[in-house]
Amino acid sequence: MKLIRTILEIAAMPLFAVALFATGLIAAFAHLLALPGLYLWERYQESKPVSPRRPRADP
């Protein structure tokens, strides 16, 4: 029984490695999309004129 379990664990390792690799690729793709978007958002925020805040009326 222990031999069968060892063989199954060894056989499952490539599947685990493929899952980790796919997760890494998905994370890399998400960063590839997010970083230019964040850069453009920051430029948009910097280009907006800063409006002075009106003081709040205390009750």
XYZ file of N, CA and C in Angstrom:
177
model
N 0.830 -1.196 0.000
C 0.000 0.000 0.000
C 0.872 1.257 0.000
N 1.953 1.216 0.753
C 2.828 2.377 0.812
C 3.505 2.622 -0.538
N 3.813 1.552 -1.254
C 4.437 1.676 -2.569
C 3.482 2.352 -3.559
N 2.218 1.972 -3.492
C 1.222 2.573 -4.399
C 1.062 4.061 -4.087
N 1.019 4.377 -2.805
C 0.889 5.789 -2.409
C 2.102 6.595 -2.878
N 3.287 6.059 -2.747
C 4.501 6.740 -3.195
C 4.470 6.955 -4.706
N 4.042 5.950 -5.446
C 3.961 6.070 -6.903
C 2.942 7.143 -7.292
N 1.807 7.174 -6.610
C 0.792 8.196 -6.908
C 1.287 9.601 -6.562
N 2.023 9.727 -5.464
C 2.569 11.039 -5.104
C 3.578 11.510 -6.145
N 4.422 10.609 -6.608
C 5.405 10.965 -7.636
C 4.702 11.326 -8.940
N 3.646 10.603 -9.269
C 2.910 10.881 -10.497
C 2.173 12.216 -10.420
N 1.787 12.644 -9.215
C 1.043 13.895 -9.062
C 1.951 15.114 -9.097
N 3.238 14.949 -8.878
C 4.145 16.096 -8.834
C 4.158 16.918 -10.130
N 4.203 16.299 -11.324
C 4.155 17.134 -12.534
C 2.867 17.951 -12.644
N 1.750 17.385 -12.198
C 0.489 18.140 -12.237
C 0.552 19.346 -11.306
N 1.143 19.147 -10.143
C 1.313 20.247 -9.200
C 2.230 21.320 -9.792
N 3.302 20.900 -10.447
C 4.227 21.852 -11.057
C 3.556 22.626 -12.185
N 2.752 21.956 -12.979
C 2.039 22.644 -14.065
C 1.043 23.649 -13.495
N 0.372 23.285 -12.402
C -0.575 24.210 -11.780
C 0.151 25.449 -11.243
N 1.297 25.257 -10.607
C 2.065 26.410 -10.116
C 2.554 27.278 -11.265
N 3.024 26.655 -12.327
C 3.502 27.401 -13.487
C 2.365 28.206 -14.113
N 1.191 27.593 -14.242
C 0.043 28.300 -14.815
C -0.370 29.473 -13.928
N -0.319 29.284 -12.620
C -0.637 30.375 -11.700
C 0.351 31.531 -11.873
N 1.615 31.205 -12.040
C 2.626 32.239 -12.276
C 2.390 32.981 -13.578
N 2.024 32.253 -14.619
C 1.734 32.913 -15.897
C 0.522 33.836 -15.794
N -0.494 33.402 -15.081
C -1.683 34.247 -14.904
C -1.328 35.507 -14.120
N -0.505 35.363 -13.088
C -0.084 36.528 -12.303
C 0.754 37.483 -13.158
N 1.639 36.936 -13.984
C 2.455 37.783 -14.853
C 1.575 38.528 -15.853
N 0.583 37.858 -16.401
C -0.320 38.501 -17.353
C -1.137 39.596 -16.667
N -1.567 39.345 -15.431
C -2.324 40.360 -14.697
C -1.459 41.597 -14.456
N -0.191 41.397 -14.119
C 0.701 42.539 -13.923
C 0.962 43.260 -15.237
N 1.059 42.508 -16.317
C 1.276 43.114 -17.630
C 0.124 44.046 -17.997
N -1.075 43.701 -17.583
C -2.227 44.559 -17.844
C -2.355 45.684 -16.819
N -2.062 45.391 -15.555
C -2.346 46.346 -14.487
C -1.335 47.492 -14.440
N -0.065 47.207 -14.661
C 0.939 48.260 -14.471
C 0.778 49.422 -15.453
N 0.574 49.200 -16.751
C 0.320 50.362 -17.621
C -0.968 51.096 -17.249
N -1.979 50.343 -16.820
C -3.226 50.986 -16.397
C -3.021 51.866 -15.182
N -2.240 51.387 -14.228
C -1.957 52.205 -13.046
C -1.139 53.441 -13.401
N -0.207 53.287 -14.339
C 0.596 54.437 -14.779
C -0.299 55.483 -15.434
N -1.205 55.039 -16.311
C -2.099 55.992 -16.975
C -3.057 56.629 -15.973
N -3.523 55.857 -14.989
C -4.415 56.417 -13.971
C -3.700 57.486 -13.154
N -2.440 57.233 -12.818
C -1.683 58.214 -12.042
C -1.471 59.494 -12.858
N -1.168 59.348 -14.130
C -1.024 60.541 -14.983
C -2.335 61.305 -15.077
N -3.456 60.586 -15.160
C -4.763 61.233 -15.206
C -5.033 61.990 -13.910
N -4.710 61.371 -12.781
C -4.931 62.030 -11.494
C -4.056 63.264 -11.347
N -2.827 63.211 -11.835
C -1.928 64.356 -11.731
C -2.342 65.495 -12.650
N -3.003 65.186 -13.767
C -3.361 66.234 -14.717
C -4.638 66.981 -14.316
N -5.419 66.416 -13.390
C -6.637 67.097 -12.956
C -6.259 68.311 -12.125
N -6.935 69.430 -12.324
C -6.644 70.589 -11.477
C -7.105 70.336 -10.047
N -6.321 70.807 -9.123
C -6.656 70.629 -7.710
C -7.588 71.761 -7.307
N -8.797 71.410 -6.892
C -9.751 72.440 -6.481
C -9.603 72.664 -4.978
N -9.583 73.931 -4.575
C -9.463 74.186 -3.128
C -10.733 73.740 -2.422
N -10.559 73.173 -1.255
C -11.721 72.719 -0.483
C -12.329 73.898 0.268
N -13.639 73.897 0.298
C -14.314 74.923 1.068
C -14.350 74.495 2.517
N -14.152 75.414 3.439
C -14.223 75.024 4.865
C -15.649 74.619 5.226
N -15.740 73.631 6.058
C -17.051 73.168 6.474
C -17.615 74.089 7.549
N -18.907 74.269 7.499
C -19.566 75.075 8.521
C -19.787 74.220 9.744
N -19.292 74.655 10.874
C -19.490 73.917 12.122
C -20.885 74.224 12.662
N -21.605 73.198 13.124
C -22.990 73.448 13.654
C -22.986 74.119 14.991
